Structure formats: C-alpha cells, structure tokens
Amino acid sequence: MFKNIYNWIDERLDITPIWRDVADHEVPEHVNPAHHFSAFVYCFGGLTFFITVIQILSGMFLTMYYVPDIINAYASVEYLQTKVAFGQIVRGMHHWGASLVIVMMFLHTMRVFFTGSYKAPREMNWVVGMLIFFVMLGLGLTGYLLPWDNKAYFATKVTLEIANSVPVMGPVLKELMQGGTIVGAETLTRFFALHVFFLPAVMLILLVGHFIMIRRQGISGPL
Amino acid sequence: MAHKGKDGSGEKVVYVGDSRVRKGSGFITPPDYTAYPGKSEAFIPNFLLKEWMVGVVVLVGILVLTISEPAPLGFPADARATVIPIPDWYFLFLYQYLKLPYASGDYIVLGTLGVTGVAFGALLLAPFLDTGRERRFYKRPIASSLMLLSLAAIVYLTNTAWTEYKHEMAETGQIPEDVQREEKAAENRAKGLPTTSAVQTEDIAIVDKDDPAMALFKQATCVTCHAVDLKGGGGPSLRGVGDTHDQAAILAIIKEGQGQMPPMYETALGAGLTDQDIDSLAAWLAKQKSEQ
C-alpha cells in the first residue's frame, strides 16, 4: 500500500531523484572511521548538526513554559527547572548542548582548517561555515540573558558596554539591542526574539546553503 | 511530472544508485564512486548508521552531563546586587583580551575593531588569504603557525580570565549564586517552606495599618529606605517581615544594622522616639505576617 502511495506521489512530483541524491551519495574511505579510526575527525561536522537538532527540539519544548518578561522570566525558568516533569533534563540538555555545539563546531572548523579543505573550489562553503559560527555565538549570547538571573543580567550589561565602545556604530548597536537606555524589559524581549526567531532563521538558511554546497562539491579528497 | 524518455514514450526515468545515473542495460560506472579509490559506501543507510553510533555516544554524554550537573540558575536579576560579571566560557578569551592595556581604555578601538576585527576577518576570509594549492598543514607554515598562535592565545586568555574570576570570588568571599540558591532551596525544603527564589508579586497586606507605630515608622526615618507602603526601595520590603523575624530580632537589626543597613537606633532617638516607642515599633513590625 505504501508503495502504491509512494508511486502515486512520485508520478506527479518525481521525488525519487531528490532522496536518491541524499541517500546514495558516496562516502569515501578516507573519511570513514570504520576503515581508519583517525577519520573520526570527520565526524565533528555531523555531530555539530546533531547537537543543533537537539538544541532546536529542546528549545521548542522550553518555549512551552518560558515567559519572556522581566516579572515572570525567572519564575518560569525556576518552575521549569524545579517543578515540571523532566524540565530539569530538557533545560539541562539545552544548557549543556549550547556549550557542546560550540565545542563541536570549533573542532569541525579546526579539522577543515588543518586539512586545508577550505581551498578551491570550497572557499564559499568556508565563508558560510564561519557565518554559521558567528550566528551560533550570537545564539549563545542572546540565550544567556533569558533566565534573567543576576549572572545573565550583569554579563549582558558588560556585553552591551563592549558593543557601545565600537566607534560610530557602537551606541546605535547598543541601543538597538538594548531597546532603550537600560538593560530591562525591552532588552529581554529583544534578546528573546533574536534567540528564538531571527538567529535560528538565519542559521537554518545558512545550514541549507552549507549542505547544498557540500553535496555539489563533494567532500575534499585524502591528503 | 514524469520525464519524457528520449524515444518520447513518456516513460518515467528510473535511476540506479546515484540519481545522476539512469537505468540502462549493461554495466554503468557511477561517476562519483570512482572519484576516490578504496572502499566507498552509500551515505544512507551504510554510513549514516555508523555515524549514528558516534552520535549515540555523544547523546549519552550529554544526558550524563545533564543528570549529574543541573543547569545553573542564580537569583532573579537585581540591578542593586553585587555580582562579578562573567560571560559564558567561550567568550572568556574575548572578555579577558578586552581588559589588556592596549585593548581597553584609550585603545578600546584597537581592541574591539583593530585586532579582533582583523583576526575574525582573516578567519572569515581564510581561503582568499591562503590560496596555495597545498593542503597539508605542515606545508603551509604561515597559515598553520598563525592558527596555532591564535589557539595558544585563546587558551591562555581563557585560563587567565577564569583564574582571575575564581580569585576575585575568593577574595570577596562570594559563592556562585546558583550554589547559594540550591543551598537555600534545600534549607527551605527541610523546613517545609516554599523553595522558590522568584520575586513574589502577590501583595502582602500591612497588618494594623492604623496602629500608632505607623506614625513612628515615618518619624524614625525608616520610610527613607523601606518606603511609606513598606514595600521597600533602597532597602528590602518589610511586608511580611514578621514571618522570618520576631520582635527581638527586629530590635537587634534596628540597633546593630544588617547588611547595607546601618544601625538606626541613634537616628531614631534623634528623631524624637523613646526606647518604648522603638519597642512598640519593633513589636508592630513583628506582627507583619503574610498570613493571619
């Protein structure tokens, strides 16, 4: 029956080549840890994506409880952490995943750098990868404020002061992120919007670009 | 929409293996699979299942971390709190770097735009700076040594930042707030009290608002910090203070001060209160309980 449904759709949309392309592409021996243990360094990119998926899923569950206003933000996080079933696990995964995704991305970047994989014809993919790196750092920065405890509040104050010290653009940038003259209610909602909507959207677009390019160009050859 | 075959039969194209290879008669050499020598395999399911095993190890790692170390949570943000600001660990190197003499103060532009801008700009545009055809890192001495130097700097700066933070915490006798919160919650749990640290927005009513002590409260300048409505401002709210302090404890705080509050006994006497007035004021404050 499933075969008939599949065939019905395939006759109309010709979907076979799409998944065939994803499924059947070659994974050469030199990146396969089953053949060469040292090839585990080629896993870091995939692991970065894996943890990114964990971040998206755990983040979606966190927004079921999180309230982005200064009266309730802390209380909602505390409630999630101490009262909700598995809340501590979900928040823990998001918290530790945020660190691990940076670690994995860093290792992936180092692998690409030291194997010279960014060289022609893969220059653009490196640039897109670095943009993903910067977006990830932005996600870490904005997410840090959301529990609205003292550590978050004072770290964000310092961050915005640093942004303020950039010549010409600084004060504008600071006020844009801060949403006013102090770190307060507006800052929290802005950081929330950036963390949950703007930056993930940008990241997903960049990720699609990253993956399309690697499919087009294939993985770099053995050294 | 099915592709039209070359013979115009309208038959759907059937692919084998790689999507760029049409099904035909005889042996077809897949274009990609000959790109590299050795044991290539298909991404799905062969390789992905192997990579999933690595993924599972990482997933178990995250879960172990999650269960053994709960995500930290301090006390609610309060602009009056004295907290040593510290960013998340992966920003520590930047944070520490911006404290260096030639990256801060008068040289802050050099710090934020100069070195940082050049370093991150070079990283972003690395393929256009390192354009040689050689890929092995030991045959690219300039690129590799610059990266190793940056890595060493990042490790050094991160370590310095963390050591200084720890040192500053020890010097000022501060304990991380997440530890404090957990200890406080554990204490309250043992006593059967609410464990929350969140700011309670529910209004606690003033008990005996018409008591003459209310006038004494204003006269003794308590209102300067604790406000006319007892909700606090410079000092903490006194509504419900009777829940945690009895008359003797309140009297002791008035006489000796507590935290940022100086001893107020002399001030109260100076404002024209008698010892008896202060006693009755303390008694009235001790009556301020959240529930009757």
XYZ file of C-alpha atoms in Angstrom:
515
model
C 0.000 0.000 0.000
C 2.786 2.382 0.949
C 4.437 1.528 -2.323
C 1.274 2.492 -4.200
C 1.011 5.806 -2.342
C 4.687 6.462 -2.992
C 4.298 5.659 -6.671
C 1.220 7.879 -6.931
C 3.135 10.834 -5.478
C 6.284 10.036 -7.435
C 4.424 10.007 -10.737
C 3.261 13.528 -10.069
C 6.226 15.102 -8.275
C 9.172 12.972 -9.405
C 10.579 12.846 -5.878
C 12.854 9.854 -6.382
C 15.908 11.832 -7.552
C 15.689 14.127 -4.530
C 16.050 11.468 -1.874
C 18.234 9.311 -4.087
C 20.686 12.160 -4.232
C 20.783 12.478 -0.446
C 20.824 8.760 0.223
C 23.174 7.381 -2.372
C 25.979 9.876 -2.470
C 29.405 8.469 -1.926
C 31.180 8.460 1.415
C 34.804 7.755 0.547
C 37.051 5.505 2.585
C 39.334 8.219 3.955
C 36.527 9.905 5.948
C 35.024 6.670 7.273
C 36.056 5.869 10.860
C 35.065 2.243 10.275
C 38.061 1.939 7.977
C 40.507 4.402 9.521
C 39.993 5.259 13.172
C 41.725 8.633 12.772
C 38.913 9.604 10.411
C 36.757 10.313 13.479
C 37.836 13.940 12.986
C 35.445 13.978 10.032
C 32.514 13.307 12.396
C 32.558 16.712 14.038
C 30.516 18.428 11.331
C 27.780 15.823 11.554
C 27.850 15.977 15.348
C 27.501 19.760 15.227
C 24.346 19.294 13.176
C 23.126 16.556 15.522
C 23.500 18.814 18.566
C 21.918 21.696 16.646
C 18.866 19.482 16.124
C 18.860 18.700 19.864
C 19.035 22.442 20.570
C 16.100 23.185 18.278
C 13.957 20.409 19.770
C 14.784 21.140 23.418
C 14.339 24.881 22.746
C 10.891 24.257 21.295
C 9.897 22.449 24.481
C 11.392 25.198 26.658
C 9.205 27.846 24.987
C 6.156 25.905 26.201
C 6.955 27.190 29.688
C 9.239 30.186 29.273
C 7.687 33.656 29.597
C 9.823 36.471 28.153
C 9.033 39.310 30.548
C 11.070 40.546 33.469
C 8.455 39.729 36.101
C 7.899 36.127 35.053
C 11.026 35.076 33.144
C 12.958 33.956 36.200
C 9.908 32.438 37.861
C 9.052 30.458 34.723
C 12.600 29.118 34.406
C 12.662 28.213 38.087
C 9.292 26.489 37.750
C 10.540 24.606 34.695
C 13.723 23.645 36.495
C 12.185 22.502 39.771
C 8.537 21.588 39.206
C 7.913 20.453 35.629
C 8.400 16.735 34.945
C 11.702 16.296 33.049
C 12.016 20.110 32.945
C 15.449 19.895 34.507
C 16.512 17.391 31.835
C 15.207 19.477 28.935
C 16.736 22.689 30.251
C 19.935 20.793 31.064
C 20.163 19.467 27.518
C 19.675 22.963 26.117
C 22.211 24.427 28.552
C 24.934 21.818 28.007
C 24.104 21.455 24.333
C 24.822 25.168 23.894
C 28.363 24.606 25.124
C 28.837 21.351 23.244
C 27.685 22.773 19.935
C 30.397 25.424 20.246
C 32.966 22.721 21.069
C 31.922 20.531 18.140
C 31.785 23.467 15.750
C 35.226 24.553 16.895
C 36.644 21.056 16.329
C 34.952 20.898 12.920
C 36.448 24.275 11.971
C 39.898 23.122 13.089
C 39.577 19.894 11.064
C 38.636 21.853 7.959
C 41.432 24.333 8.567
C 44.244 21.869 9.219
C 43.267 19.554 6.364
C 43.165 22.578 4.065
C 39.671 21.619 2.994
C 38.637 25.238 2.528
C 40.803 25.613 -0.559
C 39.437 25.933 -4.091
C 36.734 25.108 -5.006
C 35.304 25.174 -1.456
C 36.029 28.797 -0.456
C 32.373 29.811 -0.315
C 31.460 26.931 1.944
C 34.122 28.013 4.439
C 32.722 31.566 4.447
C 29.184 30.240 5.016
C 30.543 27.990 7.776
C 32.180 30.935 9.513
C 28.902 32.868 9.269
C 27.189 29.906 10.953
C 29.868 30.097 13.652
C 29.121 33.781 14.261
C 25.362 33.141 14.342
C 25.944 30.353 16.891
C 27.940 32.739 19.072
C 25.037 35.194 18.732
C 22.629 32.482 19.841
C 24.824 31.773 22.861
C 24.993 35.459 23.724
C 21.250 36.093 23.467
C 20.296 32.838 25.172
C 22.495 33.641 28.163
C 20.210 36.528 29.204
C 16.928 34.649 29.040
C 16.883 33.018 32.539
C 17.024 36.616 33.831
C 19.139 35.857 36.877
C 21.951 38.045 38.157
C 24.678 36.289 36.176
C 22.728 36.789 32.960
C 21.843 40.388 33.752
C 25.333 41.599 34.629
C 27.056 39.695 31.806
C 24.664 41.279 29.319
C 25.335 44.724 30.770
C 29.064 44.200 30.161
C 28.439 42.854 26.645
C 26.376 45.895 25.732
C 29.043 48.193 27.169
C 31.579 46.484 24.900
C 29.245 46.925 21.930
C 28.917 50.572 22.924
C 32.684 51.094 22.694
C 32.756 50.329 18.960
C 33.306 53.662 17.205
C 30.421 55.325 15.307
C 28.207 52.214 15.116
C 28.584 51.309 18.810
C 25.948 53.462 20.520
C 23.396 52.704 17.787
C 24.123 48.990 18.054
C 23.831 49.089 21.821
C 20.513 50.907 21.788
C 19.173 48.599 19.086
C 19.961 45.502 21.139
C 19.019 47.078 24.438
C 15.781 48.573 23.173
C 16.186 51.652 25.352
C 18.624 53.255 27.734
C 18.839 50.464 30.306
C 19.011 46.671 30.326
C 15.397 45.897 31.136
C 12.083 44.615 29.852
C 12.754 45.680 26.247
C 16.181 44.061 26.247
C 14.741 40.745 27.385
C 12.033 40.667 24.699
C 14.529 41.668 22.010
C 17.025 39.026 23.028
C 14.183 36.501 23.147
C 13.040 37.404 19.632
C 16.615 37.252 18.336
C 17.273 33.952 20.077
C 14.061 32.225 19.059
C 13.167 33.683 15.666
C 15.768 35.841 13.908
C 19.004 33.963 14.531
C 17.592 30.431 14.087
C 16.013 31.528 10.800
C 19.324 32.910 9.567
C 21.105 29.802 10.805
C 18.755 27.401 9.025
C 19.171 29.281 5.751
C 22.949 29.182 6.130
C 22.848 25.486 7.029
C 20.862 24.670 3.890
C 23.491 26.551 1.872
C 26.260 24.692 3.702
C 24.716 21.298 2.901
C 23.830 22.068 -0.713
C 27.396 23.183 -1.309
C 28.910 20.075 0.213
C 26.650 17.928 -1.965
C 27.648 19.870 -5.059
C 31.354 19.837 -4.363
C 31.699 16.556 -2.520
C 33.980 16.045 0.420
C 37.627 17.002 -0.026
C 39.955 14.202 -1.055
C 42.514 12.403 1.067
C 45.668 14.303 1.951
C 5.739 15.057 -13.595
C 7.411 12.200 -15.310
C 10.267 12.889 -17.661
C 9.787 12.118 -21.310
C 12.162 9.459 -22.448
C 14.386 10.051 -25.445
C 12.136 7.895 -27.527
C 9.175 10.022 -26.500
C 7.485 7.082 -24.838
C 6.630 9.189 -21.761
C 8.088 6.550 -19.535
C 9.391 7.681 -16.178
C 13.147 7.805 -15.793
C 14.375 5.082 -13.473
C 17.548 5.822 -11.575
C 20.021 3.370 -10.213
C 22.076 4.210 -7.144
C 23.281 7.716 -7.836
C 20.466 9.929 -9.057
C 22.518 11.133 -11.991
C 22.770 7.658 -13.399
C 19.819 6.414 -15.398
C 18.953 2.819 -15.508
C 20.256 1.265 -18.662
C 21.404 -2.026 -19.945
C 24.827 -3.321 -19.114
C 27.314 -2.112 -16.507
C 27.220 1.568 -15.648
C 30.096 3.145 -13.793
C 28.705 5.655 -11.272
C 30.564 8.950 -11.806
C 31.054 9.779 -8.144
C 32.015 6.374 -6.925
C 35.156 6.393 -8.968
C 36.327 9.762 -7.676
C 38.306 8.209 -4.830
C 39.994 4.866 -4.600
C 39.126 2.402 -1.876
C 36.029 1.318 -0.039
C 33.417 3.958 -0.717
C 29.929 3.357 0.600
C 26.495 4.900 0.295
C 25.532 7.628 2.758
C 22.170 6.047 3.633
C 21.977 3.664 5.327
C 25.534 2.281 5.417
C 27.465 5.305 6.576
C 24.721 7.083 8.481
C 24.192 4.079 10.747
C 27.876 4.108 11.640
C 27.810 7.837 12.266
C 24.686 7.345 14.372
C 26.755 5.128 16.674
C 29.101 8.064 17.259
C 26.021 10.260 17.714
C 24.640 7.920 20.360
C 27.872 8.121 22.338
C 27.640 11.925 22.261
C 23.948 11.829 23.205
C 24.691 9.621 26.207
C 27.468 12.058 27.133
C 25.025 14.997 27.100
C 22.474 13.074 29.159
C 25.061 12.050 31.759
C 26.160 15.690 31.999
C 22.529 16.802 32.243
C 21.694 14.402 35.047
C 24.888 14.891 37.065
C 25.094 18.692 36.701
C 21.748 20.514 36.582
C 21.778 23.702 34.530
C 22.721 26.538 36.901
C 20.198 29.171 37.942
C 21.029 32.062 40.290
C 18.798 34.637 41.961
C 16.442 36.906 39.994
C 18.157 39.816 38.234
C 18.504 42.778 40.567
C 20.402 45.892 39.499
C 21.399 46.513 43.137
C 23.079 43.137 43.566
C 26.865 42.937 43.779
C 27.814 40.265 41.285
C 31.111 39.884 39.445
C 30.047 39.799 35.792
C 31.222 36.755 33.870
C 30.233 35.781 30.317
C 29.732 32.213 29.139
C 33.046 30.312 28.955
C 33.514 30.556 25.186
C 33.519 34.355 25.372
C 36.061 34.474 28.207
C 39.063 34.911 25.896
C 37.475 37.961 24.239
C 36.426 39.343 27.610
C 39.924 38.962 29.017
C 41.523 40.282 25.849
C 39.471 43.486 26.085
C 40.934 44.062 29.560
C 44.514 44.198 28.227
C 46.100 47.673 28.427
C 46.359 48.089 24.646
C 42.840 46.831 24.045
C 40.962 48.932 26.581
C 40.669 52.489 27.862
C 42.127 54.896 25.292
C 42.930 51.982 22.988
C 39.475 50.409 23.085
C 39.043 50.939 19.335
C 42.194 48.921 18.748
C 40.708 46.248 20.986
C 37.225 45.992 19.514
C 37.849 46.773 15.861
C 41.591 46.551 15.336
C 42.882 43.206 16.485
C 39.519 41.471 16.922
C 38.275 42.722 13.563
C 41.455 41.675 11.775
C 41.554 38.257 13.475
C 37.922 37.391 12.788
C 38.076 38.972 9.345
C 41.114 36.858 8.483
C 39.331 33.755 9.745
C 36.267 34.556 7.645
C 38.345 35.152 4.536
C 40.969 32.466 5.163
C 40.507 30.734 1.765
C 41.241 34.003 -0.021
C 44.379 34.664 2.020
C 45.775 31.138 1.924
C 45.380 30.493 -1.798
C 48.129 27.970 -2.459
C 47.201 24.537 -3.750
C 48.956 22.731 -0.886
C 46.527 21.304 1.678
C 48.765 19.596 4.222
C 49.160 21.851 7.257
C 52.887 21.244 7.651
C 53.441 22.507 4.120
C 51.516 25.715 4.915
C 53.758 27.159 7.660
C 52.307 30.677 7.727
C 48.629 29.738 7.921
C 49.234 26.880 10.355
C 51.514 28.807 12.697
C 49.123 31.781 12.793
C 46.281 29.442 13.723
C 48.352 27.660 16.372
C 49.411 31.026 17.798
C 45.760 32.136 17.973
C 44.786 28.864 19.655
C 47.546 29.295 22.237
C 46.376 32.885 22.865
C 42.759 31.727 23.268
C 43.767 29.015 25.754
C 45.971 31.419 27.700
C 43.348 34.207 27.819
C 40.523 31.839 28.775
C 42.601 30.362 31.561
C 43.642 33.799 32.843
C 40.056 35.058 32.806
C 38.787 32.045 34.736
C 41.646 32.116 37.264
C 41.107 35.836 37.879
C 37.374 35.306 38.286
C 37.919 32.499 40.793
C 40.469 34.624 42.646
C 38.124 37.625 42.766
C 35.291 35.440 44.025
C 37.500 34.028 46.780
C 38.805 37.476 47.714
C 35.341 38.997 48.088
C 34.060 35.843 49.757
C 31.362 35.327 47.139
C 29.802 31.976 46.382
C 28.297 31.438 42.912
C 24.606 32.325 43.091
C 23.423 29.044 41.629
C 25.109 27.236 44.532
C 23.558 29.692 47.013
C 20.116 29.234 45.503
C 20.321 25.473 45.714
C 21.503 25.594 49.331
C 18.706 27.985 50.234
C 16.145 25.820 48.470
C 17.447 22.723 50.267
C 17.248 24.512 53.638
C 13.695 25.664 52.986
C 12.694 22.234 51.768
C 13.981 20.722 55.006
C 11.897 23.265 56.971
C 8.860 22.698 54.790
C 8.895 26.279 53.473
C 8.433 27.295 49.807
C 11.702 26.721 47.922
C 11.219 29.392 45.260
C 13.652 32.283 44.860
C 11.398 34.116 42.406
C 10.174 37.590 43.353
C 6.709 37.214 44.840
C 4.401 39.654 43.126
C 1.446 38.809 45.300
C 0.738 41.710 47.666
C 1.119 41.083 51.366
C -1.194 43.400 53.272
C 0.045 45.720 56.039
C -1.181 44.434 59.387
C -2.758 47.060 61.690
C -2.317 49.977 59.355
C -3.872 52.396 61.884
C -1.529 51.404 64.680
C 0.323 54.429 66.148
C 3.547 52.575 65.240
C 2.892 53.535 61.607
C 3.473 57.161 62.562
C 6.606 56.169 64.484
C 7.797 54.281 61.406
C 7.626 57.519 59.420
C 9.052 59.650 62.209
C 12.066 57.370 62.730
C 13.066 57.845 59.046
C 12.553 54.128 58.305
C 10.473 55.260 55.309
C 13.558 56.665 53.574
C 14.640 53.149 52.599
C 11.644 50.932 53.343
C 9.031 53.318 51.856
C 5.723 54.554 53.244
C 3.928 51.466 51.962
C 6.622 49.220 53.498
C 7.366 47.793 50.050
C 10.988 48.903 50.186
C 13.151 50.843 47.758
C 16.722 51.320 48.908
C 16.078 48.605 51.467
C 14.047 45.402 51.363
C 10.275 45.215 51.681
C 9.054 44.922 55.271
C 5.682 43.484 54.382
C 5.561 40.047 55.902
C 8.810 40.654 57.797
C 7.193 39.014 60.838
C 7.289 35.668 59.002
C 11.029 35.449 59.395
C 11.860 37.841 62.292
C 10.445 38.142 65.794
C 10.400 41.346 67.853
C 13.816 40.728 69.412
C 15.416 40.069 66.029
C 13.920 43.259 64.559
C 15.083 45.241 67.565
C 18.593 43.822 67.118
C 18.616 44.885 63.450
C 17.455 48.406 64.397
C 20.245 48.639 66.973
C 23.066 46.955 65.080
C 22.111 47.243 61.425
C 22.269 44.413 58.906
C 23.954 44.124 55.506
C 23.855 47.567 53.909
C 21.597 48.949 56.647
C 23.479 50.992 59.273
C 22.455 50.933 62.960
C 19.352 53.164 63.162
C 18.855 53.265 66.925
C 20.617 56.629 67.490
C 18.890 58.130 64.442
C 15.524 57.087 65.818
C 16.296 58.611 69.222
C 17.467 61.755 67.437
C 14.137 61.892 65.597
C 12.401 62.090 68.956
C 11.462 58.460 69.621
C 11.787 56.939 73.075
C 13.059 53.440 73.862
C 9.443 52.457 74.473
C 8.441 53.814 71.041
C 11.153 51.763 69.379
C 9.994 48.676 71.261
C 6.426 49.157 70.109
C 7.639 49.811 66.560
C 9.555 46.506 66.609
C 6.502 44.762 68.081
C 4.340 46.158 65.285
C 6.832 45.061 62.628
C 6.941 41.575 64.170
C 3.160 41.438 63.676
C 3.643 41.913 59.906
C 2.947 38.365 58.851
C 1.869 37.376 55.361
C -0.995 35.235 56.581
C -3.259 35.770 59.552
